[in-house]
XYZ file of C-alpha atoms in Angstrom:
605
model
C -167.538 95.978 -17.041
C -164.272 93.482 -15.971
C -163.802 90.610 -17.879
C -163.826 86.782 -16.350
C -161.412 84.820 -18.426
C -162.163 80.970 -17.942
C -159.405 78.175 -18.995
C -158.201 75.357 -17.643
C -157.242 71.406 -20.061
C -159.715 69.892 -22.578
C -161.823 67.483 -21.327
C -162.102 68.652 -18.017
C -165.524 70.326 -17.632
C -164.800 73.224 -18.702
C -167.341 74.861 -21.394
C -170.037 72.888 -19.320
C -169.233 75.243 -15.926
C -169.784 78.220 -18.678
C -172.948 76.433 -19.739
C -173.946 76.694 -15.866
C -172.432 80.055 -14.985
C -173.694 81.999 -18.212
C -176.990 80.190 -18.706
C -176.348 79.449 -22.413
C -175.562 76.359 -23.911
C -172.503 76.592 -25.758
C -170.284 73.749 -26.741
C -166.745 73.536 -26.978
C -166.235 70.082 -28.443
C -163.502 67.848 -27.174
C -160.141 67.067 -29.193
C -157.793 68.702 -31.155
C -158.516 70.870 -34.325
C -161.801 72.427 -32.731
C -161.582 74.108 -29.462
C -160.046 77.459 -31.193
C -162.397 79.869 -30.925
C -163.576 81.829 -27.891
C -167.436 81.750 -26.331
C -168.526 84.432 -24.291
C -172.099 85.520 -22.233
C -172.963 87.017 -19.403
C -172.426 86.217 -15.408
C -173.951 88.663 -13.175
C -172.752 92.991 -14.824
C -169.293 90.831 -16.606
C -168.666 88.996 -19.725
C -167.583 85.583 -18.645
C -165.152 84.209 -21.467
C -164.391 80.649 -22.582
C -160.492 80.460 -23.360
C -159.781 77.209 -25.202
C -158.401 74.285 -23.066
C -154.544 73.544 -23.282
C -152.508 71.247 -21.332
C -149.624 73.808 -21.336
C -148.014 76.953 -21.779
C -145.079 75.561 -23.724
C -147.763 74.429 -26.615
C -146.403 71.289 -28.866
C -149.495 71.763 -31.538
C -151.107 74.993 -33.528
C -154.875 74.218 -31.315
C -153.136 75.026 -28.292
C -150.673 77.622 -29.483
C -153.633 79.456 -30.401
C -155.119 78.805 -26.696
C -151.633 80.049 -25.387
C -151.565 83.535 -27.566
C -155.627 84.158 -26.623
C -154.628 83.958 -22.665
C -151.837 86.147 -23.134
C -153.522 88.876 -24.845
C -156.065 88.515 -21.895
C -152.869 89.008 -19.461
C -152.161 92.344 -21.054
C -155.571 93.532 -20.830
C -156.763 95.877 -18.206
C -160.350 95.006 -18.850
C -159.048 90.824 -17.434
C -160.249 91.411 -14.314
C -160.239 87.562 -12.625
C -158.860 84.628 -13.979
C -161.159 81.172 -12.634
C -158.323 78.024 -13.579
C -161.052 75.033 -14.383
C -159.672 72.315 -12.756
C -160.725 67.936 -13.201
C -160.699 66.372 -9.759
C -160.616 63.108 -11.482
C -156.913 63.884 -13.439
C -155.470 66.552 -10.820
C -151.592 66.451 -12.287
C -152.349 66.596 -15.206
C -154.520 69.880 -14.483
C -152.379 71.359 -12.377
C -149.370 71.514 -14.884
C -151.377 74.237 -16.894
C -152.704 75.537 -13.770
C -149.700 76.012 -12.098
C -148.000 78.166 -15.252
C -151.505 80.496 -15.421
C -151.275 81.277 -11.813
C -147.470 82.286 -12.068
C -148.759 84.482 -15.318
C -151.305 86.109 -12.934
C -149.736 86.775 -10.283
C -146.806 88.295 -12.808
C -149.275 90.636 -14.450
C -151.275 90.969 -11.227
C -154.665 89.340 -12.054
C -156.962 88.098 -9.776
C -157.066 83.901 -9.924
C -159.328 81.600 -8.899
C -159.619 77.854 -9.451
C -162.659 75.397 -9.735
C -161.879 71.768 -8.823
C -164.751 70.784 -11.387
C -165.837 66.678 -11.880
C -165.997 66.976 -7.898
C -169.089 64.338 -8.361
C -166.812 62.105 -9.564
C -163.871 62.066 -6.758
C -167.094 61.598 -3.964
C -168.665 59.035 -5.818
C -165.315 57.042 -5.038
C -165.771 58.144 -1.324
C -162.023 60.512 -1.964
C -162.541 64.198 0.332
C -160.269 66.762 -1.164
C -159.207 68.797 1.841
C -159.872 72.393 -0.259
C -158.439 74.457 2.526
C -154.992 72.922 2.573
C -155.091 72.751 -1.385
C -156.197 76.805 -1.443
C -152.841 77.448 0.966
C -150.278 74.822 -1.134
C -151.679 77.197 -3.927
C -151.728 80.036 -2.973
C -154.898 81.173 -4.489
C -159.328 80.217 -3.587
C -160.120 76.714 -4.835
C -163.679 75.645 -4.891
C -165.217 71.887 -5.156
C -167.538 72.078 -7.897
C -169.691 69.898 -10.545
C -171.079 71.248 -13.431
C -173.130 68.066 -13.735
C -175.079 67.682 -10.253
C -174.689 71.501 -9.324
C -172.906 70.278 -6.702
C -171.223 73.651 -4.817
C -171.899 76.012 -7.805
C -174.539 78.429 -6.154
C -171.725 79.210 -3.641
C -169.058 79.393 -6.290
C -171.213 81.961 -7.943
C -171.395 84.183 -4.926
C -167.652 83.450 -3.836
C -167.010 84.105 -7.486
C -168.730 88.107 -7.820
C -166.865 88.965 -4.355
C -163.622 88.184 -6.519
C -164.903 90.410 -9.190
C -165.810 93.192 -6.441
C -162.756 93.525 -5.251
C -159.497 91.762 -7.285
C -156.776 93.071 -5.213
C -157.243 90.954 -2.164
C -157.272 87.587 -4.969
C -153.994 88.139 -6.387
C -150.965 84.754 -6.572
C -149.300 84.831 -3.572
C -146.779 82.167 -4.857
C -144.514 80.875 -8.290
C -142.658 78.362 -9.285
C -139.198 79.344 -10.703
C -138.633 77.978 -13.599
C -137.424 74.841 -14.924
C -139.305 70.943 -15.001
C -140.188 72.027 -11.175
C -144.179 73.001 -12.291
C -144.155 68.683 -12.597
C -142.611 67.884 -9.952
C -144.887 70.275 -7.988
C -147.586 69.235 -9.768
C -147.202 65.500 -9.184
C -146.321 66.061 -5.490
C -149.376 68.442 -4.956
C -151.921 65.717 -6.367
C -150.552 62.673 -4.490
C -151.499 65.421 -1.582
C -155.138 65.623 -1.864
C -155.993 64.180 -5.671
C -157.681 60.093 -6.105
C -155.400 57.560 -7.173
C -155.626 57.367 -11.403
C -156.082 54.045 -11.255
C -159.377 53.792 -9.169
C -160.653 55.733 -11.963
C -159.295 54.672 -14.918
C -160.328 50.800 -13.801
C -163.372 51.284 -15.197
C -162.724 52.930 -17.975
C -159.442 50.548 -19.069
C -161.694 47.840 -19.035
C -164.225 48.812 -21.781
C -160.901 50.668 -23.694
C -160.016 47.206 -24.039
C -162.694 46.053 -26.390
C -163.151 49.852 -27.822
C -159.204 50.152 -28.987
C -158.917 46.855 -29.536
C -157.183 46.343 -32.967
C -159.443 44.124 -34.050
C -162.935 44.221 -32.187
C -162.860 47.940 -32.004
C -162.687 48.260 -35.959
C -165.937 46.111 -35.456
C -167.346 48.497 -32.678
C -166.389 51.270 -34.659
C -168.182 50.772 -38.265
C -171.168 48.518 -35.920
C -171.804 51.936 -34.268
C -172.026 54.091 -37.499
C -174.387 51.749 -39.127
C -176.710 52.114 -36.324
C -176.361 56.200 -36.451
C -177.385 56.502 -40.189
C -180.357 53.810 -39.408
C -181.843 55.744 -35.815
C -181.944 58.747 -38.449
C -184.091 56.933 -40.348
C -186.031 55.593 -37.759
C -186.469 57.653 -34.843
C -187.586 60.539 -37.116
C -189.630 59.133 -39.141
C -193.075 59.926 -36.978
C -191.644 63.331 -36.481
C -190.818 63.461 -39.686
C -194.559 62.126 -40.539
C -196.121 64.468 -37.970
C -194.429 67.670 -39.432
C -196.198 66.846 -42.663
C -199.655 65.801 -41.314
C -199.284 69.938 -39.389
C -197.747 71.448 -42.776
C -200.512 69.228 -44.805
C -203.407 70.555 -42.501
C -202.618 74.036 -42.646
C -202.056 73.955 -45.916
C -206.197 73.214 -46.543
C -206.750 75.510 -43.724
C -205.274 78.533 -44.878
C -206.101 77.570 -49.001
C -209.590 77.130 -48.300
C -209.919 80.824 -46.171
C -208.489 82.417 -49.406
C -210.057 80.522 -51.912
C -209.073 80.410 -56.028
C -206.761 82.755 -56.865
C -203.062 83.942 -57.307
C -202.327 84.521 -53.595
C -204.204 80.562 -52.999
C -201.788 80.089 -56.089
C -199.173 80.847 -54.530
C -199.042 80.027 -50.544
C -199.986 76.825 -52.201
C -196.986 75.989 -54.096
C -194.105 78.185 -53.630
C -194.696 78.145 -49.811
C -196.396 74.763 -48.451
C -194.859 72.924 -51.984
C -191.895 74.868 -51.785
C -190.754 75.583 -48.112
C -192.809 73.031 -47.305
C -191.000 69.951 -49.043
C -187.925 71.195 -47.344
C -188.875 71.718 -43.694
C -190.294 67.830 -43.532
C -186.716 66.867 -43.365
C -185.766 68.850 -40.284
C -186.173 66.170 -37.815
C -183.650 64.068 -40.077
C -181.521 67.033 -38.202
C -182.089 66.874 -34.745
C -181.685 62.970 -34.894
C -178.317 63.334 -35.974
C -176.850 65.870 -34.322
C -178.266 64.087 -31.478
C -176.324 60.899 -32.082
C -173.396 62.759 -32.619
C -173.534 64.869 -29.414
C -174.636 61.280 -27.013
C -171.157 59.438 -29.096
C -169.363 63.094 -28.192
C -170.295 63.509 -24.604
C -170.076 60.303 -23.534
C -165.870 60.000 -24.226
C -166.817 57.696 -27.266
C -165.503 60.368 -30.678
C -162.312 61.234 -28.658
C -161.916 56.811 -28.864
C -163.184 56.624 -32.990
C -160.316 59.878 -33.564
C -157.860 57.545 -32.086
C -158.802 54.675 -33.752
C -158.688 56.535 -37.197
C -155.344 57.695 -37.052
C -153.709 54.605 -38.501
C -156.238 53.307 -41.182
C -155.918 57.667 -42.235
C -152.182 57.502 -41.948
C -152.393 54.931 -45.330
C -154.268 57.879 -47.209
C -151.891 60.330 -46.799
C -153.229 62.041 -43.304
C -153.689 61.775 -39.738
C -155.815 61.350 -36.776
C -156.068 64.452 -36.667
C -157.906 64.930 -40.004
C -160.553 62.927 -38.398
C -161.780 65.964 -36.861
C -161.803 68.492 -39.808
C -163.915 65.116 -41.302
C -166.336 64.345 -38.810
C -167.603 67.594 -38.952
C -167.944 67.991 -42.439
C -170.930 66.095 -41.780
C -172.466 68.628 -40.507
C -171.196 71.466 -42.230
C -168.178 71.931 -44.410
C -167.534 75.381 -43.672
C -166.186 75.152 -40.131
C -164.788 71.737 -41.204
C -162.896 72.970 -43.634
C -161.885 76.172 -40.770
C -161.196 73.245 -38.133
C -158.467 72.030 -40.727
C -156.095 74.991 -39.377
C -154.746 73.152 -37.126
C -153.100 70.018 -38.525
C -149.051 70.902 -38.520
C -148.555 69.831 -41.622
C -149.416 72.147 -45.027
C -149.243 69.292 -47.108
C -152.297 66.776 -45.028
C -154.182 70.259 -43.911
C -154.336 71.078 -47.615
C -155.457 67.659 -48.886
C -157.769 67.644 -45.704
C -159.658 70.844 -46.812
C -160.003 70.572 -50.275
C -161.618 66.506 -49.309
C -164.070 67.601 -46.818
C -166.494 68.760 -49.243
C -166.832 64.956 -50.352
C -167.929 64.399 -46.626
C -171.997 64.357 -46.889
C -172.902 67.624 -44.845
C -176.173 68.495 -43.243
C -177.060 69.893 -46.332
C -177.505 67.011 -48.350
C -179.827 65.256 -45.685
C -183.036 65.967 -47.294
C -181.847 65.729 -51.161
C -180.750 61.960 -49.518
C -183.732 61.452 -47.486
C -186.366 62.257 -50.522
C -183.920 60.103 -53.232
C -184.096 57.694 -50.410
C -187.635 57.445 -49.859
C -188.956 57.638 -53.895
C -186.365 54.481 -55.027
C -186.103 52.420 -51.880
C -188.852 50.671 -49.947
C -189.557 51.298 -46.622
C -188.935 47.701 -45.559
C -187.790 46.775 -42.303
C -186.551 43.666 -40.690
C -185.323 42.217 -36.884
C -188.499 44.029 -35.303
C -187.862 47.494 -37.011
C -184.629 47.776 -36.075
C -183.174 47.366 -39.356
C -184.216 49.643 -42.394
C -183.668 49.183 -45.885
C -183.479 52.723 -46.047
C -181.245 53.590 -43.629
C -178.703 51.403 -44.271
C -178.865 53.119 -47.723
C -178.285 55.601 -45.984
C -175.516 54.418 -44.475
C -173.862 53.369 -48.053
C -173.961 56.920 -49.493
C -172.502 58.652 -46.519
C -169.714 55.815 -46.396
C -169.516 56.342 -50.262
C -168.576 60.361 -49.706
C -165.618 58.755 -47.293
C -164.376 56.404 -48.908
C -164.607 59.085 -52.135
C -162.245 61.334 -49.690
C -160.061 58.752 -49.301
C -159.537 57.674 -53.029
C -159.084 61.393 -53.892
C -156.113 61.759 -50.685
C -154.215 58.893 -51.999
C -154.005 60.629 -55.733
C -153.770 64.236 -54.145
C -151.033 63.489 -51.765
C -149.014 60.910 -54.140
C -148.602 64.628 -56.519
C -148.454 67.120 -54.067
C -145.196 68.170 -53.330
C -143.447 67.079 -50.103
C -140.670 69.481 -49.727
C -141.626 71.874 -47.770
C -143.442 70.008 -45.247
C -143.084 70.417 -41.296
C -141.534 67.421 -39.614
C -144.260 65.290 -38.013
C -146.499 66.252 -35.152
C -146.972 62.709 -32.746
C -150.572 61.949 -32.656
C -151.477 62.977 -29.175
C -154.640 62.884 -27.493
C -156.386 62.681 -23.964
C -159.270 60.265 -23.398
C -161.949 61.547 -21.808
C -163.465 59.765 -19.347
C -166.825 57.626 -20.242
C -169.488 59.448 -18.755
C -173.788 59.794 -19.108
C -174.182 62.928 -21.056
C -175.385 65.938 -19.631
C -179.042 65.747 -21.116
C -180.457 69.986 -20.777
C -177.211 71.114 -23.157
C -177.515 67.931 -25.280
C -180.260 68.435 -25.798
C -180.735 72.520 -26.147
C -177.847 72.005 -28.984
C -180.863 69.626 -30.908
C -182.862 72.524 -30.662
C -180.469 74.859 -32.163
C -179.156 72.810 -34.785
C -182.769 72.419 -36.199
C -182.898 76.511 -35.802
C -179.188 77.442 -37.032
C -180.358 75.177 -39.881
C -183.698 76.932 -41.010
C -182.339 80.030 -40.273
C -179.637 79.247 -42.837
C -181.380 77.745 -45.486
C -185.287 78.898 -44.908
C -184.062 82.527 -46.650
C -182.888 80.993 -49.256
C -185.506 78.385 -50.055
C -188.322 80.380 -49.862
C -186.792 83.150 -52.200
C -185.459 80.441 -54.851
C -188.747 79.176 -54.556
C -190.577 82.602 -54.699
C -189.081 82.824 -58.145
C -189.299 79.419 -59.664
C -192.893 79.784 -58.747
C -192.727 83.441 -60.164
C -190.582 81.727 -63.101
C -192.930 78.196 -64.083
C -196.504 80.465 -63.477
C -196.633 83.044 -65.596
C -196.698 83.780 -68.981
C -199.216 81.066 -69.942
C -203.039 82.295 -68.465
C -203.975 78.372 -67.610
C -201.090 78.984 -65.633
C -199.614 75.430 -67.484
C -195.479 74.504 -65.913
C -194.981 73.550 -69.800
C -195.970 76.869 -71.208
C -193.775 78.849 -68.715
C -191.194 80.806 -68.716
C -188.979 78.520 -66.671
C -190.155 75.613 -68.889
C -187.937 78.137 -71.768
C -185.622 78.178 -69.271
C -185.285 74.514 -69.075
C -185.716 73.384 -72.262
C -182.352 74.922 -73.065
C -180.256 73.141 -70.654
C -182.356 69.543 -70.691
C -179.383 68.573 -73.352
C -177.202 68.618 -70.535
C -179.002 66.824 -68.301
C -181.177 64.130 -70.236
C -177.884 61.771 -70.994
C -178.353 61.173 -66.771
C -182.563 60.207 -67.392
C -183.466 63.495 -65.995
C -185.402 66.401 -67.270
C -185.570 70.248 -67.262
C -187.116 70.099 -63.935
C -184.367 68.238 -62.148
C -181.805 69.945 -64.433
C -183.177 73.749 -62.518
C -183.434 72.596 -59.286
C -179.613 71.117 -59.128
C -178.692 74.544 -60.998
C -180.468 76.596 -57.970
C -178.700 74.205 -55.453
C -175.359 75.522 -55.878
C -176.673 78.740 -53.473
C -176.906 75.555 -51.135
C -177.661 71.750 -51.289
C -180.709 71.717 -49.411
C -182.632 73.932 -51.681
C -182.824 71.008 -54.553
C -186.002 69.563 -52.600
C -187.686 73.244 -52.219
C -186.952 73.416 -56.008
C -188.708 70.413 -56.714
C -191.507 71.045 -54.180
C -192.492 74.108 -56.264
C -192.198 72.662 -59.588
C -193.864 69.773 -58.629
C -196.762 72.235 -56.782
C -196.789 74.370 -59.559
C -197.989 71.200 -61.710
C -201.080 70.405 -59.791
C -200.124 68.143 -56.652
C -202.462 70.167 -54.517
C -204.026 66.929 -53.047
C -200.860 66.275 -51.232
C -199.027 69.360 -50.889
C -196.506 67.942 -48.364
C -195.902 64.616 -50.085
C -193.285 65.695 -52.433
C -191.556 62.194 -52.399
C -194.990 60.481 -53.586
C -195.128 63.138 -56.473
C -192.554 61.816 -57.459
C -193.149 58.316 -57.757
C -196.387 59.015 -59.226
C -194.324 61.168 -62.076
C -192.251 58.513 -62.495
C -188.539 58.627 -61.688
C -186.397 56.015 -62.861
C -184.064 53.858 -60.415
C -181.308 54.564 -62.817
C -181.985 58.252 -62.829
C -182.565 58.517 -58.954
C -179.509 56.102 -58.196
C -177.698 58.323 -60.479
C -178.813 61.858 -58.715
C -178.137 60.187 -55.598
C -173.767 59.517 -56.729
C -173.995 62.888 -58.157
C -174.880 64.421 -55.054
C -172.180 62.486 -53.326
C -169.488 63.957 -54.997
C -170.333 66.900 -56.376
C -169.437 69.915 -54.419
C -172.601 72.318 -54.928
C -172.636 75.378 -52.741
C -171.282 78.518 -52.945
C -170.153 79.217 -49.374
C -167.972 76.250 -49.388
C -166.297 77.343 -52.566
C -165.523 81.412 -50.832
C -164.618 79.352 -47.471
C -161.758 77.642 -49.546
C -160.728 80.341 -51.520
C -160.379 81.965 -48.275
C -158.461 79.360 -46.518
C -156.493 78.176 -49.295
C -155.624 81.887 -50.701
C -156.398 80.081 -54.303
C -158.842 80.737 -55.938
C -157.628 78.092 -58.398
C -157.735 75.931 -55.926
C -161.289 76.852 -55.002
C -162.722 76.638 -58.796
C -160.367 73.745 -59.382
C -162.260 71.600 -56.831
C -165.543 73.202 -58.131
C -165.446 71.899 -61.439
C -163.622 68.776 -61.214
C -165.770 66.906 -58.019
C -168.478 68.535 -60.931
C -167.635 66.754 -63.966
C -167.044 63.555 -61.780
C -170.366 64.058 -60.234
C -171.901 63.901 -63.591
C -169.790 60.580 -64.912
C -170.357 58.932 -62.190
C -173.728 59.542 -62.316
C -173.995 58.805 -65.859
C -172.280 55.041 -65.457
C -174.636 54.518 -62.570
C -178.178 55.399 -64.763
C -177.032 53.402 -67.409
C -175.824 50.369 -64.769
C -179.480 50.929 -64.001
């Protein structure tokens, strides 16, 4: 079984072509700092590997350096049978700079090479035709026009690729460039002969960019889009959340009624439906968040957002490259910290990694959603388009970002700049505006929900079982106040009493060190044991009935915005920084800052 490697520049439709060829819905994001890992899948009897995007074999950034290193490794690998070089038909000159270099590398190592002229539907939309036969003669390798989005030419390309894999010796490139700057002049000439004029393609893009990248209007649009993003999490997810809550409630009644009273009934009711069920209610919000971010990314807007944020971030000792890890941090801090590897400046890289935990990740989302539902009335304006709860959600995310930037200023002020490398220019190609490809986007949404449940579900289940056992025994009356858990909780209660929280919230906070979202499951189990069986999945209603004060609730929200509450994040920080002192110092520092902030807020309100 031979490997087929897929290479090309970023923003050229390469990853979508990979998805279509393998049937996998893999995703490699479109900006520096993310495309640094290999994706693989089956193509017939062979393995197809999607390599990180690069603009040239002469690297300018760390992410390009990683991509080129992997390509050279593949060229020396005897298992590499064919190289597929993906070209962007709308930006042929830029694609060919890298494509011609890969062609020379393939010829040097006696590897078969074919070109996939992707996005052919875009140039045909402007009534432009590419003579692929003559282009293949000039390139010295076969050229196949395809559209990974509309599937134009994809079937023919698959058949041709199977033939190439079967007889790779017949498809080794016949031409080479030479040295110097010849590659640029040849790319320019070939693009002039076969490609569409750039002004035709960029006309619509420039019109939109004149607004979205405007120094004033662009910033206003950015904040407006981010505000709508968090509004939609509440507005769009509410019907789905209500549906999940009703299903869980129906299942709880059906199962517990069939079993009858007893130990097993109490366990299922309190630990499973009360603990795990309370967590599952918030999964639709994860799906909506993934959908909106994916929509913005695939449309080409998030690359513009990185450009908009470059200058403001520089005021805080960061750069536009920090935007990508920060954005990733709203999904999960772990890959975000790893994405910071590609920041050239060691100082800015370290500052970015140290402040990423302040980004509100998806694990905090259930905590925010629960407490907002308890504290903030479900009031809407403008015919339901504007939600008070959605506004509160935006404020929490915005507060995390502001805190991260303020901490960045302090770290930048006191960090050493002696060993810092010369600053690399912030270079970012702006992709064309496009309608998203819906099937991969929807698949990504479903995958995010499954991964979230798979990652957090087992932990929440185990914590729920332990909490239920400690809270259920040894009292014969199963009274929570007489349980082992109450004994532990009352021992730690003095720590959380100044925040206006009793021992139940203290226990939930402590166990959420395993994973932030465990907080919801733990409270669900605790309130379930206390006899909230008539409203098993309605944890927010149970907390409201219990009388959580506004000050204590807001303080708890602030605590979760700031606190570094995840053991996996601490481990990742230790691995990436190479320092236990930094990792555990951040955990302690953010914990103390979170506690102090929660104390102040709880006493103000």
